[in-house]
Amino acid sequence: QVQLVESGGGLVHSGGSLRLSCAASGSISSINSMGWYRHAPGNQRELVAKITSDDRTNYADVVKRRFGISRDNAKNTLYLQMNSLKPEDTAVYYCNAATHSWSGIIDYWGQGTQVTVSS
């Protein structure tokens, strides 16, 4: 079982930067995929970025040139570096871990961290 805790959100002006962290309760090296999702009021939750255990990454088109996802296995921590932030990036950001087992795919979620970008 995996427990995830996000941190690093806050209030920034348009064009600013933030780095989000997701601390896992155990080793993340064997987790098949980890990622960041975001949910703004009135919208559905959307994928921002994800990274696999063999370091394959993909990004939503709207963040691809601005955000970077990375992982520190020694610290059991996932990061999201966000640069050139825009007001439309305002949302609650959630850390996700997807694991495969005999019972199928299991998703774990953190509690979320608020990111607010002012214009």
CSV table of N, CA and C in Angstrom, one decimal:
chain,number,residue,atom,x,y,z
A,1,GLN,N,0.8,-1.2,0.0
A,1,GLN,CA,0.0,0.0,0.0
A,1,GLN,C,0.9,1.2,0.0
A,2,VAL,N,0.5,2.3,-0.8
A,2,VAL,CA,1.3,3.5,-0.9
A,2,VAL,C,0.5,4.7,-0.4
A,3,GLN,N,1.1,5.5,0.4
A,3,GLN,CA,0.6,6.7,0.9
A,3,GLN,C,1.4,7.9,0.3
A,4,LEU,N,0.7,8.9,-0.2
A,4,LEU,CA,1.3,10.0,-0.9
A,4,LEU,C,0.9,11.3,-0.2
A,5,VAL,N,1.9,12.2,-0.1
A,5,VAL,CA,1.6,13.5,0.5
A,5,VAL,C,2.2,14.6,-0.4
A,6,GLU,N,1.4,15.5,-0.9
A,6,GLU,CA,1.9,16.6,-1.7
A,6,GLU,C,2.2,17.8,-0.9
A,7,SER,N,3.1,18.6,-1.4
A,7,SER,CA,3.5,19.9,-0.8
A,7,SER,C,4.1,20.8,-1.9
A,8,GLY,N,4.2,22.1,-1.6
A,8,GLY,CA,4.8,23.0,-2.5
A,8,GLY,C,3.9,24.0,-3.2
A,9,GLY,N,2.6,23.8,-3.1
A,9,GLY,CA,1.7,24.7,-3.7
A,9,GLY,C,1.7,26.1,-3.0
A,10,GLY,N,1.0,27.0,-3.7
A,10,GLY,CA,1.0,28.4,-3.1
A,10,GLY,C,0.4,29.4,-4.1
A,11,LEU,N,0.6,30.6,-3.8
A,11,LEU,CA,0.2,31.7,-4.6
A,11,LEU,C,1.3,32.4,-5.3
A,12,VAL,N,1.3,32.5,-6.6
A,12,VAL,CA,2.3,33.2,-7.4
A,12,VAL,C,1.7,34.1,-8.5
A,13,HIS,N,2.5,35.0,-9.0
A,13,HIS,CA,2.0,35.9,-10.1
A,13,HIS,C,2.3,35.2,-11.4
A,14,SER,N,1.5,35.6,-12.4
A,14,SER,CA,1.7,35.1,-13.7
A,14,SER,C,3.2,35.2,-14.1
A,15,GLY,N,3.7,34.1,-14.7
A,15,GLY,CA,5.2,34.1,-15.1
A,15,GLY,C,6.1,33.5,-14.0
A,16,GLY,N,5.6,33.3,-12.8
A,16,GLY,CA,6.4,32.7,-11.7
A,16,GLY,C,6.5,31.2,-11.8
A,17,SER,N,7.2,30.7,-10.8
A,17,SER,CA,7.6,29.3,-10.8
A,17,SER,C,7.2,28.7,-9.4
A,18,LEU,N,6.9,27.4,-9.4
A,18,LEU,CA,6.7,26.6,-8.2
A,18,LEU,C,7.3,25.2,-8.5
A,19,ARG,N,7.7,24.5,-7.4
A,19,ARG,CA,8.1,23.1,-7.5
A,19,ARG,C,7.2,22.4,-6.5
A,20,LEU,N,6.4,21.4,-7.0
A,20,LEU,CA,5.6,20.6,-6.2
A,20,LEU,C,6.4,19.3,-5.8
A,21,SER,N,6.2,18.8,-4.6
A,21,SER,CA,6.8,17.5,-4.2
A,21,SER,C,5.7,16.6,-3.7
A,22,CYS,N,5.9,15.3,-4.0
A,22,CYS,CA,5.1,14.2,-3.5
A,22,CYS,C,5.9,13.2,-2.8
A,23,ALA,N,5.7,13.1,-1.5
A,23,ALA,CA,6.5,12.1,-0.7
A,23,ALA,C,5.7,10.8,-0.6
A,24,ALA,N,6.3,9.7,-0.9
A,24,ALA,CA,5.7,8.4,-0.8
A,24,ALA,C,6.1,7.7,0.5
A,25,SER,N,5.2,6.9,1.0
A,25,SER,CA,5.5,6.2,2.2
A,25,SER,C,6.5,5.1,2.1
A,26,GLY,N,6.7,4.6,0.9
A,26,GLY,CA,7.7,3.5,0.7
A,26,GLY,C,8.5,3.7,-0.6
A,27,SER,N,9.2,2.7,-1.0
A,27,SER,CA,10.0,2.8,-2.3
A,27,SER,C,9.1,3.1,-3.5
A,28,ILE,N,9.5,4.0,-4.3
A,28,ILE,CA,8.8,4.3,-5.6
A,28,ILE,C,9.4,3.6,-6.8
A,29,SER,N,10.6,3.0,-6.6
A,29,SER,CA,11.3,2.5,-7.7
A,29,SER,C,10.5,1.4,-8.5
A,30,SER,N,9.7,0.7,-7.8
A,30,SER,CA,8.9,-0.4,-8.4
A,30,SER,C,7.5,0.0,-8.8
A,31,ILE,N,7.1,1.2,-8.6
A,31,ILE,CA,5.8,1.7,-9.0
A,31,ILE,C,5.8,1.9,-10.5
A,32,ASN,N,4.8,1.3,-11.2
A,32,ASN,CA,4.8,1.3,-12.6
A,32,ASN,C,4.7,2.7,-13.2
A,33,SER,N,3.9,3.6,-12.6
A,33,SER,CA,3.8,4.9,-13.2
A,33,SER,C,3.4,5.9,-12.1
A,34,MET,N,4.0,7.1,-12.1
A,34,MET,CA,3.6,8.1,-11.2
A,34,MET,C,3.3,9.4,-12.0
A,35,GLY,N,2.4,10.2,-11.5
A,35,GLY,CA,2.1,11.4,-12.3
A,35,GLY,C,1.4,12.5,-11.4
A,36,TRP,N,1.2,13.6,-12.1
A,36,TRP,CA,0.5,14.7,-11.5
A,36,TRP,C,-0.8,15.0,-12.3
A,37,TYR,N,-1.9,15.2,-11.6
A,37,TYR,CA,-3.1,15.5,-12.2
A,37,TYR,C,-3.6,16.8,-11.6
A,38,ARG,N,-4.5,17.6,-12.2
A,38,ARG,CA,-5.0,18.8,-11.6
A,38,ARG,C,-6.5,18.9,-11.8
A,39,HIS,N,-7.2,19.5,-10.9
A,39,HIS,CA,-8.6,19.7,-10.9
A,39,HIS,C,-9.0,21.1,-10.5
A,40,ALA,N,-9.5,21.8,-11.5
A,40,ALA,CA,-10.0,23.2,-11.3
A,40,ALA,C,-11.5,23.1,-11.1
A,41,PRO,N,-12.1,24.0,-10.3
A,41,PRO,CA,-13.6,24.0,-10.1
A,41,PRO,C,-14.3,24.2,-11.4
A,42,GLY,N,-15.3,23.3,-11.6
A,42,GLY,CA,-16.1,23.4,-12.8
A,42,GLY,C,-15.5,22.5,-13.9
A,43,ASN,N,-14.3,22.1,-13.8
A,43,ASN,CA,-13.7,21.2,-14.8
A,43,ASN,C,-13.4,19.8,-14.3
A,44,GLN,N,-13.2,18.9,-15.3
A,44,GLN,CA,-12.8,17.6,-14.9
A,44,GLN,C,-11.3,17.5,-14.6
A,45,ARG,N,-11.0,16.5,-13.8
A,45,ARG,CA,-9.6,16.2,-13.5
A,45,ARG,C,-8.8,15.9,-14.8
A,46,GLU,N,-7.6,16.5,-15.0
A,46,GLU,CA,-6.9,16.2,-16.2
A,46,GLU,C,-5.4,15.8,-15.8
A,47,LEU,N,-4.8,15.0,-16.7
A,47,LEU,CA,-3.4,14.6,-16.5
A,47,LEU,C,-2.6,15.8,-16.9
A,48,VAL,N,-1.6,16.1,-16.1
A,48,VAL,CA,-0.6,17.1,-16.3
A,48,VAL,C,0.7,16.5,-16.9
A,49,ALA,N,1.2,15.5,-16.2
A,49,ALA,CA,2.5,14.8,-16.6
A,49,ALA,C,2.6,13.5,-15.8
A,50,LYS,N,3.3,12.5,-16.4
A,50,LYS,CA,3.5,11.3,-15.8
A,50,LYS,C,4.9,10.7,-16.2
A,51,ILE,N,5.4,9.8,-15.3
A,51,ILE,CA,6.7,9.2,-15.5
A,51,ILE,C,6.6,7.8,-15.1
A,52,THR,N,7.2,6.9,-15.9
A,52,THR,CA,7.2,5.4,-15.7
A,52,THR,C,8.4,5.0,-14.9
A,53,SER,N,8.4,3.8,-14.4
A,53,SER,CA,9.6,3.3,-13.7
A,53,SER,C,10.8,3.2,-14.5
A,54,ASP,N,10.7,3.2,-15.8
A,54,ASP,CA,11.9,3.2,-16.7
A,54,ASP,C,12.1,4.6,-17.3
A,55,ASP,N,11.6,5.6,-16.6
A,55,ASP,CA,11.8,7.1,-16.9
A,55,ASP,C,11.3,7.6,-18.2
A,56,ARG,N,10.2,6.9,-18.8
A,56,ARG,CA,9.5,7.5,-19.9
A,56,ARG,C,8.5,8.5,-19.4
A,57,THR,N,8.5,9.7,-20.0
A,57,THR,CA,7.6,10.8,-19.6
A,57,THR,C,6.7,11.2,-20.7
A,58,ASN,N,5.6,11.8,-20.3
A,58,ASN,CA,4.7,12.5,-21.2
A,58,ASN,C,4.0,13.6,-20.5
A,59,TYR,N,3.6,14.6,-21.3
A,59,TYR,CA,3.0,15.8,-20.7
A,59,TYR,C,1.8,16.2,-21.5
A,60,ALA,N,0.8,16.9,-20.8
A,60,ALA,CA,-0.2,17.5,-21.5
A,60,ALA,C,0.3,18.6,-22.4
A,61,ASP,N,-0.3,18.8,-23.6
A,61,ASP,CA,0.3,19.7,-24.6
A,61,ASP,C,0.4,21.2,-24.0
A,62,VAL,N,-0.6,21.5,-23.1
A,62,VAL,CA,-0.6,22.9,-22.6
A,62,VAL,C,0.5,23.2,-21.6
A,63,VAL,N,1.2,22.2,-21.1
A,63,VAL,CA,2.3,22.4,-20.1
A,63,VAL,C,3.6,21.9,-20.6
A,64,LYS,N,3.7,21.3,-21.8
A,64,LYS,CA,4.9,20.5,-22.2
A,64,LYS,C,6.2,21.3,-22.2
A,65,ARG,N,6.1,22.6,-22.6
A,65,ARG,CA,7.3,23.4,-22.7
A,65,ARG,C,7.6,24.1,-21.4
A,66,ARG,N,6.7,24.0,-20.4
A,66,ARG,CA,6.9,24.8,-19.2
A,66,ARG,C,7.1,24.0,-18.0
A,67,PHE,N,6.6,22.7,-17.9
A,67,PHE,CA,6.7,21.9,-16.7
A,67,PHE,C,7.6,20.7,-16.9
A,68,GLY,N,8.2,20.3,-15.8
A,68,GLY,CA,9.1,19.1,-15.9
A,68,GLY,C,8.8,18.2,-14.7
A,69,ILE,N,8.6,16.9,-15.0
A,69,ILE,CA,8.4,15.9,-14.0
A,69,ILE,C,9.7,15.1,-13.8
A,70,SER,N,10.0,14.8,-12.5
A,70,SER,CA,11.2,14.1,-12.2
A,70,SER,C,10.9,13.2,-10.9
A,71,ARG,N,11.9,12.4,-10.6
A,71,ARG,CA,11.7,11.4,-9.5
A,71,ARG,C,13.1,11.2,-8.8
A,72,ASP,N,13.1,11.2,-7.5
A,72,ASP,CA,14.3,10.9,-6.7
A,72,ASP,C,14.0,9.6,-6.0
A,73,ASN,N,14.4,8.5,-6.5
A,73,ASN,CA,14.1,7.2,-5.9
A,73,ASN,C,14.7,7.1,-4.5
A,74,ALA,N,15.9,7.7,-4.2
A,74,ALA,CA,16.5,7.6,-2.9
A,74,ALA,C,15.7,8.3,-1.8
A,75,LYS,N,15.0,9.3,-2.2
A,75,LYS,CA,14.1,10.1,-1.3
A,75,LYS,C,12.7,9.7,-1.4
A,76,ASN,N,12.3,8.7,-2.3
A,76,ASN,CA,11.0,8.3,-2.5
A,76,ASN,C,10.0,9.5,-2.7
A,77,THR,N,10.5,10.4,-3.6
A,77,THR,CA,9.8,11.6,-3.9
A,77,THR,C,9.6,11.9,-5.3
A,78,LEU,N,8.5,12.3,-5.7
A,78,LEU,CA,8.2,12.8,-7.1
A,78,LEU,C,8.1,14.3,-7.1
A,79,TYR,N,8.5,14.9,-8.2
A,79,TYR,CA,8.5,16.4,-8.3
A,79,TYR,C,7.8,16.8,-9.5
A,80,LEU,N,7.3,18.1,-9.5
A,80,LEU,CA,6.8,18.7,-10.7
A,80,LEU,C,7.3,20.2,-10.6
A,81,GLN,N,8.3,20.5,-11.5
A,81,GLN,CA,8.8,21.8,-11.6
A,81,GLN,C,7.9,22.6,-12.6
A,82,MET,N,7.3,23.7,-12.2
A,82,MET,CA,6.4,24.5,-13.0
A,82,MET,C,6.9,25.9,-13.2
A,83,ASN,N,7.2,26.2,-14.4
A,83,ASN,CA,7.7,27.5,-14.8
A,83,ASN,C,6.7,28.2,-15.7
A,84,SER,N,6.9,29.5,-15.8
A,84,SER,CA,6.1,30.4,-16.7
A,84,SER,C,4.6,30.1,-16.4
A,85,LEU,N,4.2,30.1,-15.2
A,85,LEU,CA,2.9,29.8,-14.8
A,85,LEU,C,1.9,30.8,-15.3
A,86,LYS,N,0.7,30.3,-15.6
A,86,LYS,CA,-0.4,31.2,-16.2
A,86,LYS,C,-1.6,31.0,-15.2
A,87,PRO,N,-2.5,32.0,-15.3
A,87,PRO,CA,-3.7,31.9,-14.5
A,87,PRO,C,-4.5,30.6,-14.7
A,88,GLU,N,-4.5,30.1,-15.9
A,88,GLU,CA,-5.2,28.9,-16.3
A,88,GLU,C,-4.6,27.7,-15.7
A,89,ASP,N,-3.4,27.8,-15.1
A,89,ASP,CA,-2.8,26.7,-14.3
A,89,ASP,C,-3.4,26.6,-12.9
A,90,THR,N,-4.2,27.5,-12.5
A,90,THR,CA,-4.8,27.5,-11.2
A,90,THR,C,-5.6,26.2,-11.0
A,91,ALA,N,-5.3,25.4,-10.0
A,91,ALA,CA,-6.0,24.2,-9.7
A,91,ALA,C,-5.5,23.5,-8.5
A,92,VAL,N,-6.2,22.5,-8.0
A,92,VAL,CA,-5.6,21.6,-7.0
A,92,VAL,C,-4.8,20.5,-7.8
A,93,TYR,N,-3.6,20.3,-7.4
A,93,TYR,CA,-2.7,19.4,-8.0
A,93,TYR,C,-2.6,18.1,-7.2
A,94,TYR,N,-2.8,17.0,-7.8
A,94,TYR,CA,-2.8,15.7,-7.1
A,94,TYR,C,-1.7,14.8,-7.6
A,95,CYS,N,-1.0,14.1,-6.7
A,95,CYS,CA,0.0,13.1,-7.0
A,95,CYS,C,-0.7,11.8,-7.2
A,96,ASN,N,-0.3,11.0,-8.1
A,96,ASN,CA,-0.9,9.7,-8.4
A,96,ASN,C,0.2,8.6,-8.6
A,97,ALA,N,-0.1,7.5,-8.0
A,97,ALA,CA,0.8,6.3,-8.2
A,97,ALA,C,-0.1,5.1,-8.7
A,98,ALA,N,0.3,4.5,-9.8
A,98,ALA,CA,-0.4,3.4,-10.4
A,98,ALA,C,0.5,2.2,-10.3
A,99,THR,N,-0.1,1.1,-9.7
A,99,THR,CA,0.7,-0.1,-9.5
A,99,THR,C,-0.1,-1.3,-10.2
A,100,HIS,N,0.7,-2.3,-10.6
A,100,HIS,CA,0.1,-3.5,-11.2
A,100,HIS,C,0.3,-4.7,-10.2
A,101,SER,N,-0.7,-5.4,-10.0
A,101,SER,CA,-0.6,-6.6,-9.2
A,101,SER,C,-1.5,-7.7,-9.7
A,102,TRP,N,-1.6,-8.8,-9.0
A,102,TRP,CA,-2.5,-9.9,-9.5
A,102,TRP,C,-3.9,-9.5,-9.5
A,103,SER,N,-4.3,-8.5,-8.7
A,103,SER,CA,-5.7,-8.1,-8.7
A,103,SER,C,-6.0,-7.0,-9.7
A,104,GLY,N,-5.0,-6.6,-10.5
A,104,GLY,CA,-5.2,-5.5,-11.5
A,104,GLY,C,-4.5,-4.3,-11.1
A,105,ILE,N,-4.9,-3.2,-11.8
A,105,ILE,CA,-4.2,-1.9,-11.6
A,105,ILE,C,-4.8,-1.2,-10.3
A,106,ILE,N,-4.0,-0.7,-9.5
A,106,ILE,CA,-4.4,0.0,-8.3
A,106,ILE,C,-3.9,1.4,-8.3
A,107,ASP,N,-4.7,2.4,-8.1
A,107,ASP,CA,-4.4,3.8,-8.1
A,107,ASP,C,-4.3,4.3,-6.7
A,108,TYR,N,-3.3,5.1,-6.3
A,108,TYR,CA,-3.2,5.8,-5.1
A,108,TYR,C,-3.1,7.3,-5.3
A,109,TRP,N,-3.7,8.0,-4.4
A,109,TRP,CA,-3.8,9.5,-4.6
A,109,TRP,C,-3.4,10.2,-3.3
A,110,GLY,N,-2.8,11.4,-3.5
A,110,GLY,CA,-2.5,12.2,-2.4
A,110,GLY,C,-3.7,13.1,-2.1
A,111,GLN,N,-3.5,14.0,-1.1
A,111,GLN,CA,-4.6,14.8,-0.7
A,111,GLN,C,-4.8,16.1,-1.5
A,112,GLY,N,-3.8,16.4,-2.3
A,112,GLY,CA,-3.8,17.6,-3.2
A,112,GLY,C,-3.1,18.8,-2.6
A,113,THR,N,-2.6,19.7,-3.4
A,113,THR,CA,-2.0,20.9,-3.0
A,113,THR,C,-2.5,22.0,-3.9
A,114,GLN,N,-2.9,23.2,-3.4
A,114,GLN,CA,-3.5,24.2,-4.2
A,114,GLN,C,-2.4,25.1,-4.8
A,115,VAL,N,-2.6,25.3,-6.1
A,115,VAL,CA,-1.8,26.2,-6.9
A,115,VAL,C,-2.7,27.4,-7.4
A,116,THR,N,-2.3,28.6,-7.1
A,116,THR,CA,-3.1,29.7,-7.5
A,116,THR,C,-2.2,30.7,-8.2
A,117,VAL,N,-2.5,31.1,-9.5
A,117,VAL,CA,-1.7,32.0,-10.3
A,117,VAL,C,-2.5,33.2,-10.5
A,118,SER,N,-2.1,34.4,-10.1
A,118,SER,CA,-2.8,35.6,-10.3
A,118,SER,C,-2.2,36.3,-11.5
A,119,SER,N,-3.1,37.1,-12.2
A,119,SER,CA,-2.8,37.8,-13.4
A,119,SER,C,-2.3,39.2,-13.1
